[in-house]
Short mmCIF file of C-alpha atoms and ligand atoms in Angstrom, two decimals:
data_model
loop_
_atom_site.label_atom_id
_atom_site.label_comp_id
_atom_site.label_asym_id
_atom_site.label_seq_id
_atom_site.Cartn_x
_atom_site.Cartn_y
_atom_site.Cartn_z
CA MET M 1 9.67 -12.78 36.63
CA GLN M 2 5.94 -13.28 36.75
CA LEU M 3 4.39 -16.23 34.94
CA THR M 4 0.94 -16.20 33.38
CA ASP M 5 -1.15 -19.06 32.00
CA LEU M 6 -1.32 -19.15 28.23
CA ALA M 7 -5.03 -19.90 28.54
CA ALA M 8 -5.71 -16.81 30.66
CA GLN M 9 -7.10 -14.57 27.96
CA GLY M 10 -7.44 -10.91 28.72
CA GLU M 11 -9.89 -8.55 27.14
CA PRO M 12 -9.20 -7.77 23.49
CA PRO M 13 -7.51 -4.36 23.19
CA ALA M 14 -9.83 -1.37 23.01
CA ARG M 15 -10.18 0.07 19.51
CA THR M 16 -11.55 3.29 18.15
CA VAL M 17 -12.61 3.75 14.57
CA SER M 18 -11.93 7.04 12.82
CA GLY M 19 -14.89 6.70 10.52
CA VAL M 20 -12.52 6.75 7.54
CA ASP M 21 -12.97 3.17 6.34
CA GLU M 22 -9.84 3.18 4.21
CA LEU M 23 -7.78 4.06 7.30
CA ASP M 24 -9.61 1.89 9.83
CA ARG M 25 -9.28 -1.20 7.65
CA VAL M 26 -5.52 -0.76 7.28
CA LEU M 27 -5.21 -0.36 11.06
CA GLY M 28 -6.94 -3.74 11.40
CA GLY M 29 -10.32 -2.31 12.42
CA GLY M 30 -9.47 0.98 14.12
CA LEU M 31 -6.85 2.47 16.40
CA VAL M 32 -5.75 0.15 19.21
CA GLU M 33 -5.20 1.74 22.60
CA ALA M 34 -1.53 2.17 23.59
CA SER M 35 -0.29 0.99 20.21
CA ALA M 36 2.76 2.32 18.40
CA ILE M 37 2.35 2.90 14.69
CA LEU M 38 4.89 3.93 12.08
CA VAL M 39 3.70 5.69 8.94
CA GLY M 40 6.50 5.78 6.37
CA GLY M 41 6.59 7.31 2.92
CA ASP M 42 8.48 9.51 0.49
CA PRO M 43 8.76 13.19 1.35
CA GLY M 44 5.83 15.09 -0.15
CA ILE M 45 3.61 12.06 -0.62
CA GLY M 46 1.00 13.36 1.85
CA LYS M 47 1.84 11.87 5.27
CA SER M 48 1.29 15.10 7.18
CA THR M 49 -1.98 15.68 5.34
CA LEU M 50 -3.19 12.14 6.08
CA LEU M 51 -2.31 12.36 9.74
CA LEU M 52 -3.80 15.79 10.28
CA GLN M 53 -7.03 14.51 8.77
CA ALA M 54 -6.84 11.34 10.86
CA ALA M 55 -6.13 13.40 13.99
CA ALA M 56 -9.23 15.48 13.34
CA ARG M 57 -11.36 12.37 12.83
CA PHE M 58 -10.12 10.62 15.96
CA ALA M 59 -10.52 13.81 17.98
CA ARG M 60 -14.10 14.02 16.82
CA MET M 61 -14.62 10.44 18.02
CA GLY M 62 -13.61 11.57 21.50
CA ILE M 63 -9.94 10.55 21.34
CA GLU M 64 -7.92 13.37 22.84
CA THR M 65 -5.24 14.08 20.26
CA ILE M 66 -1.98 16.01 20.22
CA TYR M 67 -0.13 16.60 16.95
CA VAL M 68 3.55 17.46 17.32
CA SER M 69 5.37 18.72 14.27
CA GLY M 70 9.12 19.02 14.05
CA GLU M 71 8.93 20.23 10.47
CA GLU M 72 6.35 22.98 10.31
CA ALA M 73 5.35 25.99 12.39
CA VAL M 74 2.02 25.90 14.21
CA GLU M 75 0.66 28.63 11.89
CA GLN M 76 1.52 26.53 8.87
CA ILE M 77 -0.37 23.56 10.26
CA GLN M 78 -3.32 25.79 11.12
CA MET M 79 -3.36 27.11 7.56
CA ARG M 80 -3.38 23.57 6.23
CA ALA M 81 -6.23 22.72 8.60
CA VAL M 82 -8.24 25.59 7.12
CA ARG M 83 -7.54 24.31 3.62
CA LEU M 84 -8.74 20.86 4.74
CA GLY M 85 -11.83 22.30 6.40
CA LEU M 86 -10.65 21.06 9.81
CA GLN M 87 -10.22 24.36 11.65
CA GLU M 88 -12.97 23.47 14.14
CA SER M 89 -11.36 20.16 15.19
CA PRO M 90 -10.40 19.82 18.85
CA VAL M 91 -6.83 18.76 18.00
CA ARG M 92 -4.01 20.41 19.91
CA LEU M 93 -0.79 21.32 18.10
CA ALA M 94 2.82 21.94 18.98
CA ALA M 95 5.93 22.67 16.95
CA GLU M 96 8.71 20.98 18.87
CA THR M 97 11.72 18.73 18.32
CA ASN M 98 13.08 18.34 21.83
CA LEU M 99 12.01 14.91 23.00
CA ARG M 100 12.32 15.68 26.70
CA ASP M 101 9.98 18.65 26.25
CA ILE M 102 7.52 16.57 24.24
CA LEU M 103 7.44 13.74 26.77
CA THR M 104 6.99 16.16 29.67
CA THR M 105 3.97 17.70 27.98
CA LEU M 106 2.51 14.36 26.94
CA ASP M 107 2.95 13.07 30.47
CA LYS M 108 1.10 16.08 31.84
CA GLU M 109 -1.69 16.05 29.25
CA ARG M 110 -2.09 12.27 28.90
CA PRO M 111 -3.73 12.36 25.45
CA LYS M 112 -5.12 9.13 23.96
CA LEU M 113 -3.26 9.77 20.70
CA ALA M 114 0.02 11.55 19.97
CA ILE M 115 1.26 12.08 16.43
CA ILE M 116 4.97 12.77 15.98
CA ASP M 117 5.75 14.29 12.58
CA SER M 118 8.48 13.28 11.88
CA ILE M 119 10.63 10.95 13.94
CA GLN M 120 13.68 12.09 11.98
CA THR M 121 13.39 15.65 13.32
CA MET M 122 13.23 14.63 16.98
CA TRP M 123 16.27 14.67 19.20
CA ALA M 124 16.97 13.16 22.59
CA ASP M 125 19.54 15.07 24.65
CA THR M 126 20.80 11.76 26.04
CA VAL M 127 22.25 10.92 22.63
CA ASP M 128 25.19 12.77 21.19
CA SER M 129 24.58 12.52 17.46
CA ALA M 130 22.54 14.77 15.18
CA PRO M 131 18.77 14.51 14.66
CA GLY M 132 17.99 12.07 11.87
CA SER M 133 20.94 9.82 12.66
CA VAL M 134 20.30 6.15 13.36
CA SER M 135 21.02 6.47 17.08
CA GLN M 136 18.75 9.51 17.48
CA VAL M 137 15.87 7.98 15.56
CA ARG M 138 16.22 4.78 17.53
CA ALA M 139 16.43 6.52 20.92
CA ALA M 140 13.53 8.89 20.21
CA SER M 141 11.33 6.05 18.95
CA HIS M 142 12.23 3.88 21.89
CA GLU M 143 11.25 6.57 24.41
CA LEU M 144 8.01 7.46 22.66
CA ILE M 145 6.97 3.81 22.35
CA ASN M 146 7.82 3.22 26.01
CA PHE M 147 5.64 6.15 26.89
CA ALA M 148 2.80 4.73 24.79
CA LYS M 149 2.90 1.40 26.61
CA ARG M 150 3.28 2.96 30.07
CA ARG M 151 0.61 5.60 29.76
CA GLY M 152 -1.90 4.03 27.42
CA THR M 153 -1.37 6.66 24.74
CA SER M 154 -1.27 5.53 21.12
CA VAL M 155 1.60 7.08 19.22
CA ILE M 156 1.90 7.48 15.49
CA LEU M 157 5.43 8.13 14.27
CA VAL M 158 5.90 9.62 10.83
CA GLY M 159 9.07 8.51 9.05
CA HIS M 160 10.42 9.75 5.75
CA VAL M 161 11.69 7.07 3.50
CA THR M 162 15.10 8.37 2.65
CA LYS M 163 17.02 7.96 -0.53
CA GLU M 164 20.70 7.10 -0.43
CA GLY M 165 22.69 9.51 1.66
CA GLN M 166 20.53 9.63 4.74
CA ILE M 167 20.80 6.43 6.66
CA ALA M 168 18.13 6.57 9.35
CA GLY M 169 15.05 5.71 7.37
CA PRO M 170 11.94 4.23 8.98
CA ARG M 171 13.47 0.76 8.69
CA VAL M 172 15.33 1.15 11.96
CA VAL M 173 11.99 1.71 13.68
CA GLU M 174 10.00 -1.09 12.03
CA HIS M 175 10.79 -3.83 14.54
CA MET M 176 10.01 -1.57 17.51
CA VAL M 177 6.42 -0.67 16.62
CA ASP M 178 3.19 -2.70 16.58
CA CYS M 179 2.12 -1.60 13.18
CA VAL M 180 3.99 -0.40 10.09
CA LEU M 181 2.10 1.44 7.40
CA TYR M 182 3.53 2.78 4.18
CA PHE M 183 1.95 5.60 2.26
CA GLU M 184 2.71 5.27 -1.43
CA GLY M 185 1.86 6.86 -4.72
CA GLU M 186 3.35 7.45 -8.12
CA ARG M 187 4.46 10.83 -9.31
CA GLY M 188 1.91 12.36 -11.63
CA HIS M 189 -0.94 10.31 -10.16
CA GLN M 190 -3.43 11.63 -7.66
CA PHE M 191 -4.19 8.42 -5.83
CA ARG M 192 -2.33 7.28 -2.72
CA ILE M 193 -2.20 3.87 -1.12
CA LEU M 194 -1.82 3.24 2.58
CA ARG M 195 -0.47 -0.27 3.03
CA SER M 196 0.05 -2.26 6.22
CA VAL M 197 3.30 -4.20 6.00
CA LYS M 198 3.20 -5.31 9.65
CA ASN M 199 0.33 -5.32 12.10
CA ARG M 200 0.24 -7.01 15.49
CA TYR M 201 -3.48 -6.31 15.71
CA GLY M 202 -4.72 -7.24 12.26
CA PRO M 203 -3.77 -8.62 8.86
CA ALA M 204 -0.73 -7.25 7.05
CA GLY M 205 -0.96 -6.45 3.35
CA GLU M 206 -4.20 -4.55 3.79
CA ILE M 207 -4.54 -1.41 1.72
CA GLY M 208 -6.54 1.79 1.85
CA VAL M 209 -6.92 3.92 -1.24
CA PHE M 210 -7.14 7.70 -1.23
CA GLU M 211 -7.10 10.45 -3.76
CA MET M 212 -5.15 13.68 -3.16
CA THR M 213 -7.31 16.64 -4.03
CA GLY M 214 -7.05 20.38 -3.50
CA ARG M 215 -8.89 19.86 -0.23
CA GLY M 216 -6.84 16.99 1.11
CA LEU M 217 -7.21 13.25 0.86
CA ILE M 218 -10.53 11.67 0.10
CA GLU M 219 -11.36 7.99 0.34
CA VAL M 220 -11.68 5.88 -2.78
CA LYS M 221 -14.35 3.34 -1.96
CA ASN M 222 -14.24 1.52 -5.27
CA PRO M 223 -10.58 1.31 -6.29
CA SER M 224 -11.17 -1.15 -9.14
CA ALA M 225 -13.22 1.45 -10.95
CA LEU M 226 -10.49 4.02 -10.34
CA PHE M 227 -7.69 1.86 -11.71
CA LEU M 228 -9.70 0.85 -14.74
CA GLY M 229 -11.10 4.35 -15.10
CA ASP M 230 -9.29 5.64 -18.14
CA ARG M 231 -9.44 2.39 -20.07
CA ASP M 232 -11.24 2.80 -23.34
CA LYS M 233 -11.82 -0.01 -25.78
CA PRO M 234 -9.70 -3.14 -25.55
CA SER M 235 -6.37 -2.80 -27.26
CA PRO M 236 -3.49 -5.17 -27.91
CA GLY M 237 -1.16 -5.38 -24.94
CA SER M 238 -3.80 -4.45 -22.38
CA VAL M 239 -5.13 -7.08 -19.99
CA VAL M 240 -7.30 -6.72 -16.90
CA PHE M 241 -5.93 -8.59 -13.90
CA ALA M 242 -8.34 -9.64 -11.18
CA GLY M 243 -6.16 -9.27 -8.10
CA ILE M 244 -6.46 -9.28 -4.33
CA GLU M 245 -4.90 -6.55 -2.21
CA GLY M 246 -5.03 -7.48 1.45
CA THR M 247 -8.52 -8.79 2.03
CA ARG M 248 -10.03 -6.90 -0.87
CA PRO M 249 -10.38 -7.84 -4.54
CA MET M 250 -9.06 -5.22 -6.91
CA LEU M 251 -8.95 -5.11 -10.68
CA SER M 252 -6.09 -3.43 -12.47
CA GLU M 253 -4.93 -3.08 -16.04
CA ILE M 254 -1.62 -4.57 -17.07
CA GLN M 255 -0.14 -3.03 -20.19
CA ALA M 256 2.66 -4.36 -22.35
CA LEU M 257 4.43 -2.95 -25.36
CA VAL M 258 6.66 -5.19 -27.45
CA ALA M 259 8.66 -3.73 -30.30
CA PRO M 260 11.74 -4.66 -32.34
CA SER M 261 14.79 -3.39 -30.54
CA PRO M 262 17.18 -0.97 -32.19
CA HIS M 263 19.70 -1.78 -29.45
CA SER M 264 22.19 -4.60 -29.38
CA GLN M 265 20.73 -5.57 -26.03
CA ALA M 266 16.92 -5.53 -25.95
CA ARG M 267 15.34 -3.40 -23.22
CA ARG M 268 13.16 -4.63 -20.39
CA THR M 269 11.37 -1.77 -18.61
CA VAL M 270 8.92 -2.51 -15.81
CA VAL M 271 6.77 -0.16 -13.75
CA GLY M 272 4.55 -1.46 -10.97
CA LEU M 273 5.61 -5.10 -11.21
CA ASP M 274 8.70 -7.04 -10.21
CA SER M 275 11.28 -7.05 -13.00
CA GLY M 276 12.58 -10.45 -11.90
CA ARG M 277 9.08 -11.82 -12.38
CA LEU M 278 8.95 -10.40 -15.91
CA ALA M 279 12.26 -12.08 -16.73
CA THR M 280 10.91 -15.40 -15.44
CA ILE M 281 7.68 -15.17 -17.42
CA LEU M 282 9.57 -14.28 -20.60
CA ALA M 283 11.87 -17.23 -20.02
CA VAL M 284 8.92 -19.61 -19.57
CA LEU M 285 7.24 -18.26 -22.72
CA GLU M 286 10.46 -18.82 -24.66
CA ALA M 287 11.43 -22.19 -23.23
CA ARG M 288 8.05 -23.87 -22.79
CA CYS M 289 5.87 -22.21 -25.42
CA ALA M 290 8.46 -21.43 -28.09
CA VAL M 291 7.54 -17.75 -28.19
CA PRO M 292 10.85 -15.87 -28.51
CA PHE M 293 11.38 -12.35 -27.24
CA ALA M 294 15.02 -12.01 -28.31
CA GLY M 295 15.61 -8.79 -30.22
CA LEU M 296 12.36 -7.33 -28.90
CA ASP M 297 12.11 -4.47 -26.43
CA VAL M 298 9.54 -5.14 -23.71
CA TYR M 299 7.80 -2.47 -21.66
CA LEU M 300 5.46 -3.56 -18.89
CA ASN M 301 3.33 -1.30 -16.78
CA VAL M 302 0.41 -1.35 -14.35
CA ALA M 303 -1.97 1.43 -15.35
CA GLY M 304 -2.67 4.19 -12.88
CA GLY M 305 0.61 3.64 -11.10
CA LEU M 306 -0.57 0.77 -8.93
CA ARG M 307 2.01 -1.72 -7.68
CA VAL M 308 1.13 -5.41 -8.03
CA SER M 309 3.16 -8.06 -6.23
CA GLU M 310 0.90 -11.11 -6.30
CA PRO M 311 2.17 -14.17 -8.20
CA ALA M 312 -1.45 -14.50 -9.35
CA ALA M 313 -0.65 -11.69 -11.80
CA ASP M 314 1.70 -13.97 -13.81
CA LEU M 315 -0.92 -15.14 -16.28
CA ALA M 316 -2.20 -11.62 -16.87
CA VAL M 317 1.38 -10.48 -17.50
CA ALA M 318 1.92 -13.34 -19.95
CA ALA M 319 -1.38 -12.54 -21.68
CA ALA M 320 -0.40 -8.86 -21.99
CA LEU M 321 3.00 -9.79 -23.42
CA LEU M 322 1.50 -12.20 -25.95
CA SER M 323 -1.27 -9.78 -26.84
CA ALA M 324 1.29 -7.04 -27.51
CA ARG M 325 3.64 -9.33 -29.39
CA GLU M 326 0.91 -10.82 -31.61
CA ASP M 327 -0.93 -7.50 -31.90
CA VAL M 328 -4.14 -9.26 -30.94
CA ALA M 329 -6.47 -7.78 -28.33
CA LEU M 330 -7.94 -10.13 -25.76
CA PRO M 331 -11.71 -10.62 -26.06
CA PRO M 332 -13.35 -7.65 -24.37
CA GLU M 333 -14.86 -7.99 -20.89
CA THR M 334 -12.23 -10.59 -19.99
CA VAL M 335 -10.19 -10.73 -16.81
CA VAL M 336 -7.16 -12.93 -16.19
CA PHE M 337 -5.46 -14.45 -13.15
CA GLY M 338 -3.19 -17.41 -12.39
CA GLU M 339 0.31 -18.23 -11.28
CA ILE M 340 2.80 -19.64 -13.79
CA SER M 341 5.30 -22.25 -12.69
CA LEU M 342 8.67 -22.75 -14.37
CA SER M 343 7.35 -25.84 -16.15
CA GLY M 344 4.73 -23.71 -17.87
CA ALA M 345 1.94 -25.27 -15.79
CA LEU M 346 -0.60 -22.95 -14.20
CA ARG M 347 -1.23 -22.95 -10.48
CA GLY M 348 -4.48 -22.12 -8.79
CA VAL M 349 -4.69 -18.94 -6.77
CA THR M 350 -6.36 -17.99 -3.50
CA GLN M 351 -9.71 -16.25 -3.32
CA ALA M 352 -10.61 -17.06 -6.93
CA GLU M 353 -14.28 -16.61 -6.23
CA ASN M 354 -13.81 -13.13 -4.77
CA ARG M 355 -11.82 -12.15 -7.85
CA LEU M 356 -14.58 -13.39 -10.13
CA LYS M 357 -17.29 -11.64 -8.15
CA GLU M 358 -15.46 -8.32 -8.28
CA ALA M 359 -14.98 -8.73 -12.05
CA ALA M 360 -18.68 -9.52 -12.51
CA LYS M 361 -19.58 -6.50 -10.42
CA LEU M 362 -17.59 -4.26 -12.75
CA GLY M 363 -19.23 -5.64 -15.88
CA PHE M 364 -16.73 -8.30 -16.94
CA SER M 365 -18.20 -11.55 -18.22
CA ALA M 366 -15.29 -13.94 -18.87
CA ALA M 367 -12.20 -15.06 -17.00
CA ILE M 368 -9.06 -16.84 -18.14
CA THR M 369 -7.97 -18.89 -15.14
CA PRO M 370 -5.89 -21.91 -14.20
CA GLU M 371 -7.67 -25.29 -14.11
CA GLN M 372 -8.50 -25.00 -10.49
CA LYS M 373 -10.49 -27.40 -8.37
CA LYS M 374 -13.44 -26.08 -6.43
CA LEU M 375 -13.78 -23.03 -8.64
CA ALA M 376 -17.36 -22.08 -7.92
CA SER M 377 -19.32 -20.58 -10.76
CA VAL M 378 -20.12 -16.94 -10.39
CA THR M 379 -23.27 -15.55 -11.96
CA GLY M 380 -22.55 -13.82 -15.22
CA MET M 381 -18.96 -15.10 -15.55
CA THR M 382 -17.85 -17.60 -18.19
CA LEU M 383 -14.69 -19.39 -17.13
CA LYS M 384 -11.94 -20.32 -19.56
CA PRO M 385 -9.70 -22.61 -17.53
CA MET M 386 -6.29 -23.31 -19.06
CA ALA M 387 -4.22 -26.40 -18.26
CA ASP M 388 -0.93 -24.67 -18.98
CA LEU M 389 0.60 -21.65 -20.61
CA THR M 390 0.94 -23.36 -24.00
CA THR M 391 -2.82 -23.94 -24.04
CA MET M 392 -3.42 -20.25 -23.56
CA VAL M 393 -0.93 -19.34 -26.27
CA SER M 394 -2.69 -21.55 -28.81
CA GLU M 395 -6.29 -21.05 -27.72
CA ILE M 396 -6.28 -17.31 -27.23
CA PHE M 397 -3.61 -16.15 -29.61
CA GLY M 398 -3.67 -18.97 -32.15
CA ALA M 399 0.12 -19.25 -32.08
CA GLU M 400 2.23 -22.26 -31.20
P1 TYD R 501 2.38 16.56 2.82
O1 TYD R 501 1.26 16.02 3.63
O2 TYD R 501 3.05 17.77 3.32
O3 TYD R 501 3.47 15.45 2.53
P2 TYD R 501 4.54 14.75 3.50
O4 TYD R 501 4.15 15.06 4.91
O5 TYD R 501 4.48 13.28 3.18
O6 TYD R 501 5.88 15.28 3.16
O7 TYD R 501 1.77 16.78 1.38
C1 TYD R 501 2.51 17.36 0.43
C2 TYD R 501 1.83 17.50 -0.91
O8 TYD R 501 0.41 17.33 -0.90
C3 TYD R 501 2.09 18.88 -1.38
O9 TYD R 501 2.83 18.76 -2.57
C4 TYD R 501 0.77 19.50 -1.62
C5 TYD R 501 -0.18 18.37 -1.65
N1 TYD R 501 -1.49 18.72 -1.07
C6 TYD R 501 -2.60 18.71 -1.87
O10 TYD R 501 -2.54 18.43 -3.06
N2 TYD R 501 -3.82 19.00 -1.31
C7 TYD R 501 -3.95 19.34 -0.01
O11 TYD R 501 -5.10 19.60 0.46
C8 TYD R 501 -2.78 19.35 0.81
C9 TYD R 501 -2.86 19.73 2.25
C10 TYD R 501 -1.57 19.03 0.25
MG1 MG R 502 5.17 16.22 6.31
#
């Protein structure tokens, strides 16, 4: 065993940017040499499209790239490249599932980037079970990652997120790679989000936003505008939340519908937010603010199909619920953020100033916030700090 001084710092790893900001940011500032990356996502969400486009970009930046598909024939990939306008890219393709074959070729060619689409179709002849099984996925990933570290090739493994039935989802690979990205989107919506859930070379929780078009994925440089895009005039139940996704502020619209329930047990339907969080907020509204929701159906939704997981969304959720229940629209041009504690008190949130700046940039002029120390004033924004949830209930909705 060789020992090294902690203080002996090597060079930072070499990185290459693709020129696609939404991708480079999620990677932590570009592709790190000899790194292993997993890109997971539902079948059909656009992983192959994203990676073919990324391959073309990296190839153009001088990164020698090989794209190995275990799912499509070479002609199919070439046809897609034509559709994406990438037919001139110096990317080399192969349709292959035999891992030994793939590693032999990679070892001979020594590319700087190898994309394996998908890890579930690959099989190692050293393992007895079928492709897609846990032991195959694990063995194939292990060998490819080993190769990456040994030869200085970055590898990107594509993994389908599998529904019940197929066991070997990307989860078995997550701990083996340097970086785990998930590609998400809602059915019926054109936008896609690439999210880093683990990154040894940058912050996790970073997102990149894309739109799927007839000619592939295009970057969305101003996601707040996209997610607020189809919002017309303020209506009861609709509240704009000033959120942070990764290192970037992002506004989204939280919508609630509250109606008398015809069922013996009232319904709670949530899309894009945590249903446990909704239950908690309803409980706090009932117990601390005396606003009952018994006998009322509650539907809660983030517009555009975005998923919001920040606790800072609590106050916006509460405001949407109250607004829907009281049938009172929030004053227009208002954004909301703040975390609600079980006592009904409001907690300050991180990056308040960035949230306010983004809201101001998009034409909002008021913010309902927790009473938060050190909340710098932002030009054009009027702050309405609330001590607790009860204060908001009475001040904004005039109810007790
Ligand atoms: P794909 O990249 O094959 O998904 P995955 O690899 O995650 O399974 O993308 C599949 C969908 O994307 C398919 O339904 C068609 C759509 N698509 C477009 O809308 N525009 C395009 O330019 C391309 C290539 C695909
Ligand atoms: Mg695919």
